[in-house]
Coordinates of C-alpha atoms (C1' of nucleotides) in Angstrom, one line a residue:
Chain A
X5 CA 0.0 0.0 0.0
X6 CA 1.4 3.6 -1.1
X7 CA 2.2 6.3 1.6
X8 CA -0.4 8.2 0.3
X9 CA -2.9 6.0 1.0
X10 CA -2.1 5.0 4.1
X11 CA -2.3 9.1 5.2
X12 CA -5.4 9.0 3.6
X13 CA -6.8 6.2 5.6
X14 CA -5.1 7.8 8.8
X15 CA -6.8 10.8 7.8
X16 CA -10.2 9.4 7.1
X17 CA -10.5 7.8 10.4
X18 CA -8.5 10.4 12.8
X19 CA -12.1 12.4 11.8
X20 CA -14.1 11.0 14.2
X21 CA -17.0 12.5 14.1
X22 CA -17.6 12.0 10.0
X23 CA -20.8 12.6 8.2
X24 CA -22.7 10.0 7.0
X25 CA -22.4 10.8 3.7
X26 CA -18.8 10.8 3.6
X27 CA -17.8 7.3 6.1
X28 CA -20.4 5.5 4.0
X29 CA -18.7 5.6 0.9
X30 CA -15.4 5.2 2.4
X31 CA -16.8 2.0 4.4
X32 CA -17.8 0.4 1.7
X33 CA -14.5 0.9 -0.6
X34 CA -13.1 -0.7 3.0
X35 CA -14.8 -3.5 3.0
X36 CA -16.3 -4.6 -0.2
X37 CA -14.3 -7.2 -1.9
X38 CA -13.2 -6.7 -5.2
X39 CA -14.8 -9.4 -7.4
X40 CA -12.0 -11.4 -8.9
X41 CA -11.0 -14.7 -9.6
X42 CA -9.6 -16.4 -6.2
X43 CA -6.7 -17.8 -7.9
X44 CA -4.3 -15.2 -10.0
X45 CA -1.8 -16.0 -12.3
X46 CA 0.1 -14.3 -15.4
X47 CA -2.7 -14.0 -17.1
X48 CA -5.0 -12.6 -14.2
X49 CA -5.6 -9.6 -15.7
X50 CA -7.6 -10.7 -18.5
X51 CA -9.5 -13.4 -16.7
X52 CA -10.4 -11.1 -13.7
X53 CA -11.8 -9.0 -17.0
X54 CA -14.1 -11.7 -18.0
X55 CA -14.9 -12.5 -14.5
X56 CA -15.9 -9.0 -13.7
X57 CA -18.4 -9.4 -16.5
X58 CA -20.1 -12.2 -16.0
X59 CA -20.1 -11.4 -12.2
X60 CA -21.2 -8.2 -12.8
X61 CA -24.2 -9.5 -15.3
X62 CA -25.2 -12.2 -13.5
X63 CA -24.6 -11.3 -10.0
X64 CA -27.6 -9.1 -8.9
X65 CA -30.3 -11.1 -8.6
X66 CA -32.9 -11.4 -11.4
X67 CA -34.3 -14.4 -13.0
X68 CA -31.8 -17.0 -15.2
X69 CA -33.6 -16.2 -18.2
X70 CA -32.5 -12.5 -17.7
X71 CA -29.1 -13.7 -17.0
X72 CA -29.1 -15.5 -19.7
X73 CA -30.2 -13.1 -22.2
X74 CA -27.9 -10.6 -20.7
X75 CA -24.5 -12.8 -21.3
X76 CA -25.6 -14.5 -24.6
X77 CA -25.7 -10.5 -26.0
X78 CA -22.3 -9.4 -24.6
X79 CA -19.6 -9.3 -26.5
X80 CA -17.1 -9.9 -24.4
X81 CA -19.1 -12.8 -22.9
X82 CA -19.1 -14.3 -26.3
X83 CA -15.4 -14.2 -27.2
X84 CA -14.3 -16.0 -24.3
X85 CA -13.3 -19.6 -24.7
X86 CA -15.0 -21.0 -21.8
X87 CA -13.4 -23.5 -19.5
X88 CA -14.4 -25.9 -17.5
X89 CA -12.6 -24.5 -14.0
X90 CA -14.1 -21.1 -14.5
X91 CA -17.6 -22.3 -15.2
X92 CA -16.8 -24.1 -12.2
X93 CA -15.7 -21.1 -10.5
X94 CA -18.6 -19.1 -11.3
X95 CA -21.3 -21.4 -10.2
X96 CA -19.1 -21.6 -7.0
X97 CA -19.6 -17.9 -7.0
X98 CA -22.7 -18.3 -7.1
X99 CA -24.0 -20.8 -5.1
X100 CA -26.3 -19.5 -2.9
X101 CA -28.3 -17.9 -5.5
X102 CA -29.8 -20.7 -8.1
X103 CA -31.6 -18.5 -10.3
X104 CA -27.5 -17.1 -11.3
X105 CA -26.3 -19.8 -11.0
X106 CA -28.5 -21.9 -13.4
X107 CA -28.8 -18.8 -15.7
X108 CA -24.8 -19.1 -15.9
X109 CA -24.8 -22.9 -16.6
X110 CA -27.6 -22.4 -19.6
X111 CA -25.0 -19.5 -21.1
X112 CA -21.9 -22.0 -20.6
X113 CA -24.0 -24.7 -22.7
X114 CA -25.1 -22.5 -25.3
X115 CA -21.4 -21.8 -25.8
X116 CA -20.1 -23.1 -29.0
X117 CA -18.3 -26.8 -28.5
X118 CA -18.6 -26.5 -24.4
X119 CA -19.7 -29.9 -22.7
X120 CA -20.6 -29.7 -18.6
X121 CA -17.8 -31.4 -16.6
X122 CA -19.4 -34.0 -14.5
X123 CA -18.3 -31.7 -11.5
X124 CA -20.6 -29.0 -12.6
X125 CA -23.4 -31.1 -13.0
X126 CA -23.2 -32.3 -9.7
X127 CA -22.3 -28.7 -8.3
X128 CA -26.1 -27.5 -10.1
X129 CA -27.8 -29.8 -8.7
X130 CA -26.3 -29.1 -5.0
X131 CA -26.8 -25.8 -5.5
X132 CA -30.9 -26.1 -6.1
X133 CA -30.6 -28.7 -3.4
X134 CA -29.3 -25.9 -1.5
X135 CA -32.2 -23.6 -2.4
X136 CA -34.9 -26.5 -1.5
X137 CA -35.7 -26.4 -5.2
X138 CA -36.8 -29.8 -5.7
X139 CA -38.5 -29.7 -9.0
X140 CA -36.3 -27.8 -10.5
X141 CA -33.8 -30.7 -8.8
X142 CA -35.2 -33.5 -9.9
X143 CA -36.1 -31.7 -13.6
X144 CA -32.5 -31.5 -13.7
X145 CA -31.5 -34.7 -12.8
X146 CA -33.9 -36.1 -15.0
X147 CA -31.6 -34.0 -17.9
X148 CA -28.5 -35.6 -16.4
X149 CA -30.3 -39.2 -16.6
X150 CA -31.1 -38.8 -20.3
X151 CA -27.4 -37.7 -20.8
X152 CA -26.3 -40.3 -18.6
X153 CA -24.2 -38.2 -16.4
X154 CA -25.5 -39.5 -12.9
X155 CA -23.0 -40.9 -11.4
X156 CA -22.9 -41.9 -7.1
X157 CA -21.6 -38.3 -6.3
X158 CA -24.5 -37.2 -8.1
X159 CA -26.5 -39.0 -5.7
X160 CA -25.0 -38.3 -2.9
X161 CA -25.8 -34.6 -3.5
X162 CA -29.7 -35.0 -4.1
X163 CA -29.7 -37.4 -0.9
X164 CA -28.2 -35.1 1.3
X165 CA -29.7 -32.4 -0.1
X166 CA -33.0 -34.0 0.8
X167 CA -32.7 -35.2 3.9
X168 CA -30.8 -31.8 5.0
X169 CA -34.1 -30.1 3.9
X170 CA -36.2 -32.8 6.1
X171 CA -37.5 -34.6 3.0
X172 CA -35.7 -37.7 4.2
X173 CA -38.4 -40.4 2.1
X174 CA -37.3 -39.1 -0.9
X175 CA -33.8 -39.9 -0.2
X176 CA -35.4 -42.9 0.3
X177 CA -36.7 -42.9 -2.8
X178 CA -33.8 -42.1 -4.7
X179 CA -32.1 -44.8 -3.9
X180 CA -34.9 -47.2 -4.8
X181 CA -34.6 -46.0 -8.5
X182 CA -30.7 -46.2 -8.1
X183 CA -31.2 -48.8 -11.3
X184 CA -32.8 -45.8 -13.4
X185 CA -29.8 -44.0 -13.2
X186 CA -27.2 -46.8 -14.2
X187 CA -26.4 -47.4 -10.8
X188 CA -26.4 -50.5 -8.7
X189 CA -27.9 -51.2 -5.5
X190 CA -24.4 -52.4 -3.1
X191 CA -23.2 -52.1 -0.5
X192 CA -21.3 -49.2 -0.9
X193 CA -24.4 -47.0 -2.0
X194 CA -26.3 -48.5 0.7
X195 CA -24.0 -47.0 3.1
X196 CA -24.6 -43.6 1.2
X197 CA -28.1 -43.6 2.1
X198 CA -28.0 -45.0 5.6
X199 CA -25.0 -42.3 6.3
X200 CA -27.1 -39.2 5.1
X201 CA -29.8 -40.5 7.1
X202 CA -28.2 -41.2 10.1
X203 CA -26.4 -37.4 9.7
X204 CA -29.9 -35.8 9.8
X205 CA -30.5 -37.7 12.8
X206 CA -32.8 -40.3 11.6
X207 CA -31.1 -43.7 12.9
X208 CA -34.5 -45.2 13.7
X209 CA -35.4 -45.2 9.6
X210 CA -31.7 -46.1 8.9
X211 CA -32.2 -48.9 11.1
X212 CA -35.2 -50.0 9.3
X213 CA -33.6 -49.7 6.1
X214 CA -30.8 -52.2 7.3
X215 CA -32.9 -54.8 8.5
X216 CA -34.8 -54.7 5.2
X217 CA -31.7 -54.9 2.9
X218 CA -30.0 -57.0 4.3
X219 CA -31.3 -60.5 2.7
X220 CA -29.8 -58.7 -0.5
X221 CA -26.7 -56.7 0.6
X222 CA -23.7 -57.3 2.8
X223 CA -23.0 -54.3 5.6
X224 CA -19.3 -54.0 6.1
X225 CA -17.0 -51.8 8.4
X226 CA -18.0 -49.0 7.2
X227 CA -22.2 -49.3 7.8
X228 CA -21.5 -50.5 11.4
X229 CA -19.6 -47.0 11.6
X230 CA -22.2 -45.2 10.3
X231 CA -24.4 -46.4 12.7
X232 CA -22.3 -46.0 15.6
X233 CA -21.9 -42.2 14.6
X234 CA -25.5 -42.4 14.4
X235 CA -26.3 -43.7 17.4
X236 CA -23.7 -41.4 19.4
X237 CA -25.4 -38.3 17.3
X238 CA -28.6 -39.5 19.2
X239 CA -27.0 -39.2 22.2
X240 CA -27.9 -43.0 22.4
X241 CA -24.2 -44.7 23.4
X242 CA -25.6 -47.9 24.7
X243 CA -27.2 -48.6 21.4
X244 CA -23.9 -47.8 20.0
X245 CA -22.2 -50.4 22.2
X246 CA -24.8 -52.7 21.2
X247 CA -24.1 -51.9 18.1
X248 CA -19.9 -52.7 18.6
X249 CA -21.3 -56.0 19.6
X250 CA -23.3 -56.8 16.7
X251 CA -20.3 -55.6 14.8
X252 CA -18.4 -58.4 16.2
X253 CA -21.2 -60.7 15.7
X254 CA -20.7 -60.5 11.7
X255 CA -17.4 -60.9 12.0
X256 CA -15.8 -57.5 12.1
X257 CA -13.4 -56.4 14.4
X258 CA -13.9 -52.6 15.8
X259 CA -11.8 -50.1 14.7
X260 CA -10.1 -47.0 15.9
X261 CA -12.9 -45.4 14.1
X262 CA -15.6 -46.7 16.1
X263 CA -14.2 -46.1 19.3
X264 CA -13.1 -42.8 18.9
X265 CA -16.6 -42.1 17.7
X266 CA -18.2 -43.2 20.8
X267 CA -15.4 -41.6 22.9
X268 CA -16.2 -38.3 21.1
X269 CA -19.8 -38.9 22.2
X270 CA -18.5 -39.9 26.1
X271 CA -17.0 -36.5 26.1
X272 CA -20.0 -35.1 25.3
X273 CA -21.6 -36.0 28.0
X274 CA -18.3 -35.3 30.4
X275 CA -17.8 -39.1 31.2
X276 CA -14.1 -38.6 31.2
X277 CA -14.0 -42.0 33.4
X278 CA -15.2 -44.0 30.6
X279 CA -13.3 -42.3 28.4
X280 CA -10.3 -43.4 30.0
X281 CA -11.3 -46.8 29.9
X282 CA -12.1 -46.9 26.7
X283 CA -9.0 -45.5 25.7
X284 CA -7.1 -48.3 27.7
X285 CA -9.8 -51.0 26.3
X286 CA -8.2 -49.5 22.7
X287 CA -4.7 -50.6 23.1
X288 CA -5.8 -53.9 24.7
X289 CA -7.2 -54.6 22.0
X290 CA -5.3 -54.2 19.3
X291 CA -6.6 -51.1 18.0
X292 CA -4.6 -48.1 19.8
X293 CA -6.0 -44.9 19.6
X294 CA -4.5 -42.2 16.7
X295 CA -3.8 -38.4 16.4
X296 CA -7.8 -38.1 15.8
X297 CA -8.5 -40.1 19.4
X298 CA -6.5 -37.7 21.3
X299 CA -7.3 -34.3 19.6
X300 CA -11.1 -35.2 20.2
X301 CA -10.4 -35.4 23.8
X302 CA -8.2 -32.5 24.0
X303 CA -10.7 -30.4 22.7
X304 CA -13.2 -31.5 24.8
X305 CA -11.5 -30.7 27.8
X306 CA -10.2 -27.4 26.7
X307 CA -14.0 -26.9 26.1
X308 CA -14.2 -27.2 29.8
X309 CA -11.1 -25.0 30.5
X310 CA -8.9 -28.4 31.9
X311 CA -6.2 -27.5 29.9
X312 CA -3.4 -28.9 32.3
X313 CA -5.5 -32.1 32.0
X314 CA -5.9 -31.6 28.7
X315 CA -2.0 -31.3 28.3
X316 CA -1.4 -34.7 30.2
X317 CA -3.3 -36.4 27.5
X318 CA -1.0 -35.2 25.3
X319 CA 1.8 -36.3 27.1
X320 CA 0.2 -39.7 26.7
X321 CA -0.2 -39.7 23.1
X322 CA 3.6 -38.8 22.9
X323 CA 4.7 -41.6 25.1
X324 CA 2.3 -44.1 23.2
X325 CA 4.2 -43.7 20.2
X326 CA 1.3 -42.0 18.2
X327 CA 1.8 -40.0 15.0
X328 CA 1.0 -36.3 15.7
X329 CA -0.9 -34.8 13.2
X330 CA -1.4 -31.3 12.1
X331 CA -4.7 -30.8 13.6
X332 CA -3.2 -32.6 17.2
X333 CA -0.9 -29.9 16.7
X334 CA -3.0 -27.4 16.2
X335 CA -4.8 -28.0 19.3
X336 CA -2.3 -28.8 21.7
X337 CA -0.7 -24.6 20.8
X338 CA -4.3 -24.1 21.8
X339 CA -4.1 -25.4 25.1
X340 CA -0.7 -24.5 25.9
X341 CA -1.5 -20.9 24.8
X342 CA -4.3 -21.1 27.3
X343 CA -2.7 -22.7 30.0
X344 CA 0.1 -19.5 29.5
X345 CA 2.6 -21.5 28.3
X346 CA 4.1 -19.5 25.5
X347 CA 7.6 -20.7 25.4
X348 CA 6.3 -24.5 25.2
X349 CA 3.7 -23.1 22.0
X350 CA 6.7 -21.7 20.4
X351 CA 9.0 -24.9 20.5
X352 CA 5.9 -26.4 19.6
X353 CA 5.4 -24.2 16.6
X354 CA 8.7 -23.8 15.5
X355 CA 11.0 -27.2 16.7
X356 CA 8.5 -29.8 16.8
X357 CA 6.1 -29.5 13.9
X358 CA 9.0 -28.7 11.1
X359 CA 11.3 -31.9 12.7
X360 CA 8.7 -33.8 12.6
X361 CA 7.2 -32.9 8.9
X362 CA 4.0 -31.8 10.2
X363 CA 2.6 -29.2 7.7
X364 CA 1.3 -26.1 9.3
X365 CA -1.8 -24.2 8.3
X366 CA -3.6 -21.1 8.4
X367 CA -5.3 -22.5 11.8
X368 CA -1.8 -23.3 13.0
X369 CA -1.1 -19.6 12.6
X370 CA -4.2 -18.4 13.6
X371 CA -3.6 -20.1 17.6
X372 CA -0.1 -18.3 17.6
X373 CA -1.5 -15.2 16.6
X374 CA -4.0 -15.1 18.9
X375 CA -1.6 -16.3 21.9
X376 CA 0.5 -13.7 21.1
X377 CA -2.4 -11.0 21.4
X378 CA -3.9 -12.5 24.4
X379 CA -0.8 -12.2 25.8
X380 CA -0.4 -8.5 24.5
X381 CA 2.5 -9.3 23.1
X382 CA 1.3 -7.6 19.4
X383 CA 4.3 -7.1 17.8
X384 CA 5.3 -10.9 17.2
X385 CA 1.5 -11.5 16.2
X386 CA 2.1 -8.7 13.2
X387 CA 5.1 -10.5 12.4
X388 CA 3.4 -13.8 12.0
X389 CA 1.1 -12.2 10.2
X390 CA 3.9 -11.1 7.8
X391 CA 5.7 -14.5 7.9
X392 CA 2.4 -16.7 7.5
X393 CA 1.7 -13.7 4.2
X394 CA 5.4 -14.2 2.9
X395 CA 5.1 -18.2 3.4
X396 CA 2.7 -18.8 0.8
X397 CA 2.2 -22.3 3.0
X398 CA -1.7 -20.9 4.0
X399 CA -3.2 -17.7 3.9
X400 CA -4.6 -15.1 6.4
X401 CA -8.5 -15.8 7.0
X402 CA -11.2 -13.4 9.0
X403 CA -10.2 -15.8 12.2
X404 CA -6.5 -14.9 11.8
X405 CA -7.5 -11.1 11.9
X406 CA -10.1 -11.1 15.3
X407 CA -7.7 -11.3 17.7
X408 CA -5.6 -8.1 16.0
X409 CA -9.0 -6.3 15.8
X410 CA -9.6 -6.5 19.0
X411 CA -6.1 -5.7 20.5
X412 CA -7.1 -2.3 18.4
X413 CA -9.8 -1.9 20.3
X414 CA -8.7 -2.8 23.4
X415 CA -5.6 0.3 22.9
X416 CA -8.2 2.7 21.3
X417 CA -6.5 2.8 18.2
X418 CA -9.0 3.0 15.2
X419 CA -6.5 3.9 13.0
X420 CA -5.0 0.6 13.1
X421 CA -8.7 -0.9 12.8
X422 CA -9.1 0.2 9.2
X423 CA -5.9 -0.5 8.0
X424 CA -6.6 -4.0 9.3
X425 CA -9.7 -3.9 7.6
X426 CA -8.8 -2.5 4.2
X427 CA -5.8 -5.2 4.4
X428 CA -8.1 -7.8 4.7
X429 CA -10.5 -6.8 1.7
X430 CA -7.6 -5.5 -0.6
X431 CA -5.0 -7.6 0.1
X432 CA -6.4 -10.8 1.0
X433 CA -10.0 -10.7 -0.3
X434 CA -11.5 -11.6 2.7
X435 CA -15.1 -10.8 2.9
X436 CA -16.5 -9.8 6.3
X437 CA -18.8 -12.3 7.6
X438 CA -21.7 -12.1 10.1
X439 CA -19.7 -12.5 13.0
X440 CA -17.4 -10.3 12.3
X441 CA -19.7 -7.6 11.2
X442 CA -21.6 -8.2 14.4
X443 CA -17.7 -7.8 16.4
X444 CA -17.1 -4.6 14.5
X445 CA -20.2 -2.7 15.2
X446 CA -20.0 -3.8 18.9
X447 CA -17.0 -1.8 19.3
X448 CA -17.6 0.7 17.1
X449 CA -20.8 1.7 19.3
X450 CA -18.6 1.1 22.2
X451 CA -16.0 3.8 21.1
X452 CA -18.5 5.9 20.6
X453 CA -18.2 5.6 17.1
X454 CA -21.6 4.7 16.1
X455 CA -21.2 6.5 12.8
X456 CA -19.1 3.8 11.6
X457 CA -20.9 1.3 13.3
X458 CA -23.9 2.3 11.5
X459 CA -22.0 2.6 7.9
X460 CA -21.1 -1.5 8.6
X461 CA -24.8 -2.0 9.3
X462 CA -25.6 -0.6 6.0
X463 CA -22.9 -2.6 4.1
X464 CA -24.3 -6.0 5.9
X465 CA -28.0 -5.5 4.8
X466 CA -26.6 -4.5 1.4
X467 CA -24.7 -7.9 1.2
X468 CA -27.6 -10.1 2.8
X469 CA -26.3 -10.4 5.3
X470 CA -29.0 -10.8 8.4
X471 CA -27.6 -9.0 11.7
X472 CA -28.6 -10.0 14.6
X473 CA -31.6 -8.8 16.9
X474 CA -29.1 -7.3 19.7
X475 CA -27.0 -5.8 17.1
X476 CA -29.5 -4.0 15.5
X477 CA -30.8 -3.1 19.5
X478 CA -28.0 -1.9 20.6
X479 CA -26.7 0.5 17.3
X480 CA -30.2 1.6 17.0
X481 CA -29.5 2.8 20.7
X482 CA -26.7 4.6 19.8
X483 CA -27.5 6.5 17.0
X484 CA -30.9 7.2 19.3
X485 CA -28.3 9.2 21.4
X486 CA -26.8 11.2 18.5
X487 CA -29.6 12.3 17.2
X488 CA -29.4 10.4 14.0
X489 CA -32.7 10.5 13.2
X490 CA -32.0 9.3 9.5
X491 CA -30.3 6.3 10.6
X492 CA -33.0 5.3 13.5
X493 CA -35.7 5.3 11.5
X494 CA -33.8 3.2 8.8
X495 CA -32.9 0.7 11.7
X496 CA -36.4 0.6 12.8
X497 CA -37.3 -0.4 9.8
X498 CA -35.5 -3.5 9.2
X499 CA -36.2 -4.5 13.1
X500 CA -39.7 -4.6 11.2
X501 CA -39.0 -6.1 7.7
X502 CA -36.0 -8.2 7.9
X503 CA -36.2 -11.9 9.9
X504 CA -33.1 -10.9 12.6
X505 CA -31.0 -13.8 13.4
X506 CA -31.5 -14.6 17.1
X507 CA -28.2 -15.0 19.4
X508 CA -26.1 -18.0 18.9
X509 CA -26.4 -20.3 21.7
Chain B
dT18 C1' -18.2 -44.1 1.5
dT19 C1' -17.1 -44.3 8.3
dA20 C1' -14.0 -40.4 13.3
dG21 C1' -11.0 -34.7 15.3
dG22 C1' -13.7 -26.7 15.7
dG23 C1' -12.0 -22.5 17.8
dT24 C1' -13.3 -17.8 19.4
dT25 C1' -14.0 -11.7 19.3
dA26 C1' -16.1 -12.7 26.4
dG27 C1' -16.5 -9.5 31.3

DNA sequence: TTAGGGTTAG
């Protein structure tokens, strides 16, 4: 970033009492994410130019026909020689609105010598799942089944599409007609249908299911899993001890898999005792526990603050011999950041992982970061920041940026706030999501900054975005105070119109 | 095709 901006920026926010007018339009340059491609290469320029385009044609919301219509008759949109990754791209894009999305994929097959991958065809179809579309679905499927293009994926999507939108019999139903598709009735898809239905919770029906196939199909490992998980989900561990049993009864030995399932669920209910003896059960029998065992328990006790518990387990996975992993790793920095041991995070971080060959990532960085802030000890987070940016290993996310934002805060320094934020958007093209939003208005109001507060608010409505009912309480409280009679009524008005999210938790 | 989340708190 030039000087000059920068003083701008510094400028811009050292005002702080703005007008409206003015902190609106600079918000939103802050925090409105360029559209471009999310990967860049030589030729970026060019293809962020196409991008733009379509993005820009497609992107605001009107019916696919429109959309449609409005790429077949640019020109630009009809010299580019279309791809399958940026059709892919696109409907990734655009994802959580169909009507685009769909409008997109009819363009991208009107395009002269373009065939759908089977990726995008599967994509489509998750993306009206998304939308609870289900004609429109199952009128597409039908298209793919005429083409024949349905492949397992395929109905894995319209399954757990289905039974994530509580239509769980047609799930069902789908895979009765497997055969209409090409497919074949085994036991692998089988295991498809009685995992999405025991992931929506429904381990009764996906018990019922069982019992009915099985004269024709063979469970394996993998369906005894499935209802393990299932069970556990339900909160329902004897049946999934039962269900180890039965397990045993066909033949099958249990695996680290299913016992760390049902120790996930023991934690759950903060039965640490039998997760212990479960955990010894493990290596008496042949199937120690892994990296995944210990890093559920970990967690779970970190949940409940017993970090110097927590950190004995750890020291029990090390002496076992186990394999750490990058997410063990991840979590034990966690806890020892926690527990206030920063020295022991840092050998972690910077002896252990690299002799080992565990990878880090972006949450690897993130737990260091935010250790270091906790721990007011800023100036090696901003380096991290700056070692993590020059590693090209992982990139910054919103989480990696919280903790910063808040150390801001904490020291009163705004200025430092939006250069954070216009980092984020510009550099990084991070978009601000609901929670951080909701973070950032918090403490604008609690600065006393409501102006900006109140500019965010905006921007978050304008991107659909749903704040939440105390957000919108507390900002309309504070503009209330400033007189901003504008703004109150505005807020007022979507208390009224817009469905507010109610509190997490 | 089956298993591991972390946090911006007061």
């Amino acid at each position: 970033m030039s000087r000059l901006v920068q003083n701008r920026i510094a400028n811009t926010w050292l005002r702080l009492k703005p007008s409206i007018a003015l902190s609106s339009v600079f918000i939103k340059n802050l925090t409105t994410v360029p559209e471009q491609l999310p990967e860049t290469n030589d030729e970026s320029s060019q293809s962020e130019k196409i991008w733009n385009v379509i993005v820009g044609k497609a992107g605001d919301r009107v019916s696919e026909d429109e959309v449609f219509h409005r790429l077949s008759n640019d020109e630009l949109c009809n010299k580019v020689t279309l791809s399958d990754s940026l059709v892919h791209k696109l409907l990734h894009r655009f994802r959580d609105d169909w009507k685009s999305a769909i409008g997109v994929l009819k363009w991208a097959e009107s395009c002269k010598g373009h065939k759908h991958s089977s990726e995008c065809y599967d994509l489509a179809v998750d993306i009206l799942g998304k939308a609870k579309k289900w004609d429109r679905m199952t009128e597409f499927v039908e298209r793919m089944r005429g083409d024949k293009v349905v492949t397992l994926n395929t109905i894995a999507k319209i399954m757990r599409r289905f039974a994530g939108g509580g239509e769980w019999e047609e799930a069902v139903k789908v895979f009765d007609r497997l055969g209409e598709f090409g497919l074949v009735k085994d036991t692998e898809s089988m295991n498809l249908l009685l995992d999405t239905l025991c992931k929506e919770k429904r381990v009764e029906q996906a018990r019922a299911i069982l019992l009915e196939l099985k004269g024709h199909i063979t469970p394996d490992v993998y369906t005894f899993n499935i209802f393990i998980h299932g069970w556990c989900k339900a909160n329902r561990v004897e049946e999934a001890l039962w269900t180890i049993q039965e397990m045993k009864g066909h033949g099958f030995r249990p695996c680290v898999i299913s016992y760390t399932t049902i120790i996930r669920c023991y934690c759950q209910q903060s039965e640490f005792i039998k997760v212990y003896e479960m955990l010894s059960e493990m290596e008496a029998n042949g199937s120690p526990p892994n990296s995944v065992t210990y890093t559920t328990i970990m967690s779970s006790l970190n949940a409940q603050k017993e970090f110097e518990e927590s950190l004995r387990v750890a020291a029990r996975m090390k002496r076992s011999g186990c394999v750490p992993d990058t997410l063990f790793n991840n979590c034990l920095i966690h806890t020892l950041a926690r527990a206030g041991k920063l020295e022991e995070a840092e050998r972690v971080f910077r002896v252990e992982m690299p002799e080992l060959g565990v990878l880090v990532n972006t949450s690897t960085y993130n737990s260091m970061i935010a250790m270091y802030c906790h721990h007011d000890e800023e100036e090696k987070a901003v380096e991290l920041l700056k070692e993590m940016e020059s590693s090209k290993v992982c990139n910054p996310d919103v989480h990696t940026y919280h903790p910063l934002l808040r150390s801001c805060f904490k020291r009163g320094d705004v200025v430092e706030v939006g250069r954070l934020l216009k980092e984020m958007v510009t550099k990084h093209h991070l978009s601000l999501d609901e929670s951080t939003y909701t973070f950032l208005i918090q403490r604008f109001c609690r600065a006393n900054i409501c102006e900006w507060a109140y500019c965010l608010f905006e921007e978050m409505i304008s991107q659909d975005i749903t704040p939440r009912h105390k957000t919108c309480l507390l900002l309309l409280e504070e503009v209330k105070k400033k007189n901003m009679h504008e703004a109150t009524e505005r807020i007022e008005h979507i208390m009224k119109t817009v469905k507010l999210t109610a509190p997490v938790k």
